[in-house]
């Protein structure tokens, strides 16, 4: 298995390089001048200060040289300095990773808690009223955008019922209870869409597995429905579900950008939105590169989970 992991890591190198090119090209694609953004409208006519800032940011050099310089520093962990916050980008991004990771994990847990029981029940009792309700919930979850659901949750649970705060963040290590309470609404808003996708995938996979011969054999031995579903059907049905989860990680990371902004969670998504607003290109480049790399590693972990769930899978 370790040789397989090493091969996958080697194959990831050109992909990471491509992501770095895309992240760097953001400078060329985004409108506006970061030097002018730093100067502000009052000092925009100060050409001396303008040229000095461009030289400080390296914008007076050719684009290939800027890219080589950026990659060289990036390889040793130096993503440059934020033009707006006047801090090292590594420090800014480092402090925003924990909220994003916590939000993504809680969203995944919320999605699984919703999707697993409803998907299994829908498959065990197809055509029943439970199946109809599950299918309706799945279609609703796919149809409602995350940002709209987030706003509705704030209106209902924060402003009307006052059960949860409208936003904010407390590190889990400082106050676990309050941290989970603050993250519950954004995690629900972000995880509902994923839950809908997983619910449909679990139902489809379970229906296929329930018709297999080994499930019929298990039933003929006198096992009850619960034992047949949990011991024999669910484990095999989870393999395609794991594939969907791996694919949806990218969507989950993209959703954090919107949800963190709505709920004022100081994560990488909110940092990226603020950096785009302030034309803070070094921060945008670092966030895009790190999120792209995180998605690649999540796909690798997904592939490794196949071997855990299905012993027939070999990594030769």
XYZ file of C-alpha atoms in Angstrom:
316
model
C 0.000 0.000 0.000
C 2.854 2.372 0.775
C 4.151 2.096 -2.802
C 0.670 3.032 -4.010
C 0.643 6.058 -1.705
C 4.083 7.129 -2.910
C 3.006 6.780 -6.565
C -0.097 8.850 -5.911
C 1.954 11.534 -4.166
C 4.328 11.689 -7.139
C 1.383 11.948 -9.558
C -0.015 14.797 -7.477
C 3.054 16.949 -8.137
C 2.084 18.046 -11.693
C -1.485 18.633 -10.529
C -0.288 20.843 -7.679
C 1.917 22.675 -10.178
C -1.119 23.266 -12.395
C -3.075 24.550 -9.394
C -0.181 26.898 -8.579
C -0.305 28.270 -12.154
C -4.039 28.868 -11.821
C -3.604 30.477 -8.407
C -0.862 32.754 -9.717
C -2.882 33.635 -12.835
C -5.534 35.152 -10.582
C -3.348 38.273 -10.598
C -3.903 38.553 -14.339
C -7.611 37.714 -14.248
C -8.849 39.805 -11.354
C -9.597 43.440 -12.176
C -7.912 46.278 -10.298
C -4.394 47.168 -9.230
C -3.229 46.011 -5.781
C -0.846 48.975 -5.538
C -3.711 51.405 -6.086
C -5.840 49.455 -3.611
C -3.128 49.901 -0.962
C -2.670 53.595 -1.747
C -6.378 54.353 -1.623
C -8.192 57.088 -3.548
C -6.504 59.937 -1.639
C -2.946 58.928 -2.632
C -3.753 57.455 -6.030
C -1.952 60.337 -7.833
C 1.290 59.868 -5.871
C 3.348 58.195 -8.618
C 6.449 57.834 -6.442
C 4.588 55.951 -3.761
C 2.765 53.941 -6.442
C 6.004 52.788 -8.067
C 7.533 52.028 -4.667
C 4.616 49.752 -3.729
C 4.740 47.980 -7.091
C 8.467 47.371 -6.591
C 7.848 46.127 -3.047
C 5.186 43.690 -4.298
C 7.359 42.618 -7.247
C 4.774 43.800 -9.777
C 7.367 45.759 -11.768
C 9.004 42.518 -12.912
C 7.929 40.279 -15.779
C 5.208 37.719 -15.088
C 7.456 34.612 -15.506
C 9.966 36.055 -13.041
C 7.173 36.879 -10.609
C 5.891 33.291 -10.865
C 9.342 31.726 -10.354
C 9.977 33.985 -7.377
C 6.569 33.162 -5.872
C 7.026 29.400 -6.309
C 10.548 29.506 -4.904
C 9.363 31.231 -1.750
C 6.277 29.051 -1.533
C 8.373 25.875 -1.495
C 10.021 27.029 1.752
C 6.698 28.066 3.284
C 6.913 31.778 2.486
C 3.715 32.993 0.818
C 4.719 36.637 1.101
C 3.087 39.428 3.071
C -0.511 40.526 2.980
C -0.830 43.913 1.283
C -3.913 44.823 3.317
C -3.328 43.251 6.727
C 0.421 43.929 6.719
C 1.101 40.469 8.113
C 2.738 37.317 6.735
C 0.259 35.371 4.633
C 1.327 32.151 6.367
C 0.208 33.582 9.714
C -3.147 34.776 8.333
C -3.936 31.519 6.553
C -2.674 29.437 9.478
C -5.110 31.101 11.879
C -8.018 30.560 9.467
C -7.469 26.843 8.822
C -8.957 25.600 12.107
C -12.409 27.252 11.650
C -12.646 25.948 8.083
C -11.610 22.410 9.031
C -14.053 22.384 11.952
C -16.874 23.669 9.742
C -16.131 21.115 7.013
C -15.967 18.198 9.485
C -19.175 19.215 11.268
C -20.932 19.656 7.914
C -19.848 16.168 6.881
C -21.083 14.725 10.196
C -24.423 16.544 9.837
C -24.747 15.222 6.280
C -24.059 11.616 7.347
C -26.423 11.834 10.344
C -29.214 12.976 8.029
C -28.424 10.831 4.994
C -27.606 7.409 6.475
C -30.855 6.597 8.335
C -33.160 8.153 5.737
C -31.294 6.544 2.840
C -31.356 3.102 4.481
C -35.041 3.325 5.423
C -35.946 4.494 1.907
C -34.127 1.485 0.443
C -35.538 -1.066 2.892
C -39.083 0.207 2.374
C -39.192 1.506 -1.216
C -42.438 3.157 -2.219
C -43.560 3.666 1.389
C -44.462 7.047 2.861
C -41.047 7.110 4.531
C -39.440 6.701 1.103
C -41.587 9.521 -0.280
C -40.609 11.826 2.581
C -36.935 10.926 2.173
C -37.044 11.557 -1.570
C -38.803 14.889 -1.006
C -36.195 15.950 1.531
C -33.405 14.955 -0.851
C -34.865 16.959 -3.710
C -35.430 19.936 -1.397
C -31.851 19.764 -0.138
C -30.483 19.794 -3.680
C -32.809 22.576 -4.836
C -32.200 25.041 -1.967
C -28.855 26.899 -2.289
C -26.615 26.899 0.779
C -26.577 30.681 1.103
C -30.382 30.885 1.013
C -30.719 28.141 3.615
C -28.139 29.917 5.783
C -30.087 33.176 5.665
C -33.346 31.365 6.487
C -31.683 29.616 9.441
C -30.441 32.956 10.789
C -33.888 34.504 10.443
C -35.644 31.595 12.175
C -33.249 30.329 14.851
C -31.240 33.501 15.592
C -33.645 36.414 15.105
C -37.086 34.874 15.759
C -36.535 31.986 18.196
C -33.157 33.266 19.528
C -31.911 29.715 20.104
C -28.562 30.271 18.391
C -26.369 33.322 17.697
C -26.377 34.685 14.161
C -22.641 34.222 13.784
C -19.241 34.201 15.413
C -16.575 31.705 16.288
C -14.882 30.382 19.420
C -11.959 27.945 19.078
C -12.909 24.410 20.080
C -9.890 24.182 22.385
C -11.050 27.229 24.394
C -14.745 26.401 24.855
C -15.913 23.159 23.157
C -19.599 23.602 24.015
C -19.858 27.188 22.779
C -17.739 26.364 19.728
C -20.108 23.559 18.683
C -23.141 25.779 19.381
C -21.808 28.571 17.168
C -20.926 26.168 14.367
C -24.184 24.198 14.355
C -26.201 26.524 12.079
C -23.423 27.042 9.485
C -22.680 23.294 9.521
C -26.353 22.513 8.957
C -26.590 25.072 6.142
C -23.501 23.631 4.460
C -24.196 19.949 5.155
C -27.806 19.821 3.984
C -26.931 19.899 0.287
C -24.369 17.139 0.766
C -26.875 15.136 2.826
C -29.352 15.220 -0.049
C -26.776 13.874 -2.499
C -25.616 11.163 -0.086
C -29.190 10.184 0.739
C -29.983 9.457 -2.899
C -26.678 7.603 -3.369
C -27.203 5.462 -0.246
C -30.741 4.587 -1.310
C -29.605 3.609 -4.812
C -26.628 1.563 -3.573
C -28.692 -0.175 -0.883
C -31.443 -1.122 -3.351
C -28.836 -2.730 -5.611
C -27.135 -4.593 -2.772
C -30.400 -5.805 -1.217
C -31.115 -7.791 -4.387
C -27.784 -9.653 -4.334
C -27.650 -13.397 -3.710
C -25.631 -13.155 -0.483
C -28.306 -10.921 1.041
C -30.988 -13.439 0.032
C -28.866 -16.191 1.582
C -28.514 -14.225 4.802
C -32.275 -13.789 4.958
C -32.842 -17.503 4.283
C -30.695 -18.303 7.327
C -33.273 -16.578 9.497
C -31.441 -13.318 10.195
C -33.706 -10.394 10.980
C -33.884 -7.369 8.701
C -31.698 -5.229 10.973
C -28.860 -7.745 10.971
C -29.087 -8.255 7.205
C -28.988 -4.531 6.521
C -26.234 -3.573 8.963
C -23.953 -6.640 8.640
C -24.287 -7.624 5.001
C -25.784 -4.825 2.923
C -24.589 -1.541 4.392
C -20.836 -2.194 4.274
C -20.954 -3.072 0.561
C -23.290 -0.187 -0.206
C -20.901 2.303 1.421
C -18.196 1.851 -1.250
C -19.911 3.977 -3.944
C -21.030 6.368 -1.194
C -17.382 6.935 -0.222
C -16.691 7.850 -3.859
C -19.427 10.477 -3.765
C -18.124 11.850 -0.462
C -14.653 12.251 -1.964
C -16.036 14.081 -4.983
C -18.199 16.317 -2.807
C -15.248 17.528 -0.705
C -14.469 20.104 -3.380
C -18.044 21.339 -3.298
C -17.866 21.443 0.498
C -14.708 23.557 0.431
C -16.279 25.908 -2.091
C -19.393 26.198 0.054
C -17.347 27.344 3.040
C -16.560 30.565 1.168
C -20.221 31.598 1.189
C -21.255 30.106 4.537
C -18.290 31.540 6.440
C -19.090 34.981 5.057
C -22.779 34.752 6.020
C -22.100 33.469 9.559
C -18.927 35.546 10.159
C -16.747 32.482 10.667
C -13.088 33.596 10.408
C -12.056 30.741 8.132
C -10.232 30.498 4.833
C -13.375 31.199 2.823
C -14.121 34.474 4.610
C -10.436 35.408 4.382
C -10.475 34.753 0.626
C -13.558 36.930 0.090
C -12.006 39.802 2.074
C -8.713 39.397 0.190
C -10.501 39.588 -3.172
C -12.335 42.716 -2.005
C -9.068 44.391 -0.962
C -7.138 43.118 -4.009
C -4.860 41.291 -1.590
C -3.477 38.884 -4.179
C -0.885 36.993 -2.069
C -3.654 35.880 0.302
C -5.944 34.833 -2.557
C -3.152 32.827 -4.176
C -2.305 31.039 -0.935
C -5.940 30.158 -0.157
C -6.593 28.814 -3.674
C -3.420 26.749 -3.632
C -4.068 25.290 -0.175
C -7.710 24.479 -0.908
C -6.755 22.780 -4.181
C -4.072 20.729 -2.426
C -6.505 19.788 0.349
C -8.971 18.444 -2.228
C -6.225 16.313 -3.812
C -5.337 14.790 -0.445
C -9.006 14.138 0.316
C -9.265 12.169 -2.941
C -6.220 10.134 -1.930
C -7.779 9.365 1.474
C -11.001 8.365 -0.295
C -9.136 5.868 -2.472
C -7.390 4.401 0.584
C -10.741 3.934 2.332
C -11.784 1.538 -0.435
C -9.298 -0.983 0.926
C -10.658 -0.567 4.451
C -14.270 -1.194 3.402
C -13.558 -3.856 0.779
C -10.701 -6.325 1.476
C -10.784 -7.381 -2.201
C -9.219 -4.039 -3.162
C -5.452 -4.318 -3.455
C -2.979 -1.484 -3.942
C -0.448 -3.233 -6.177
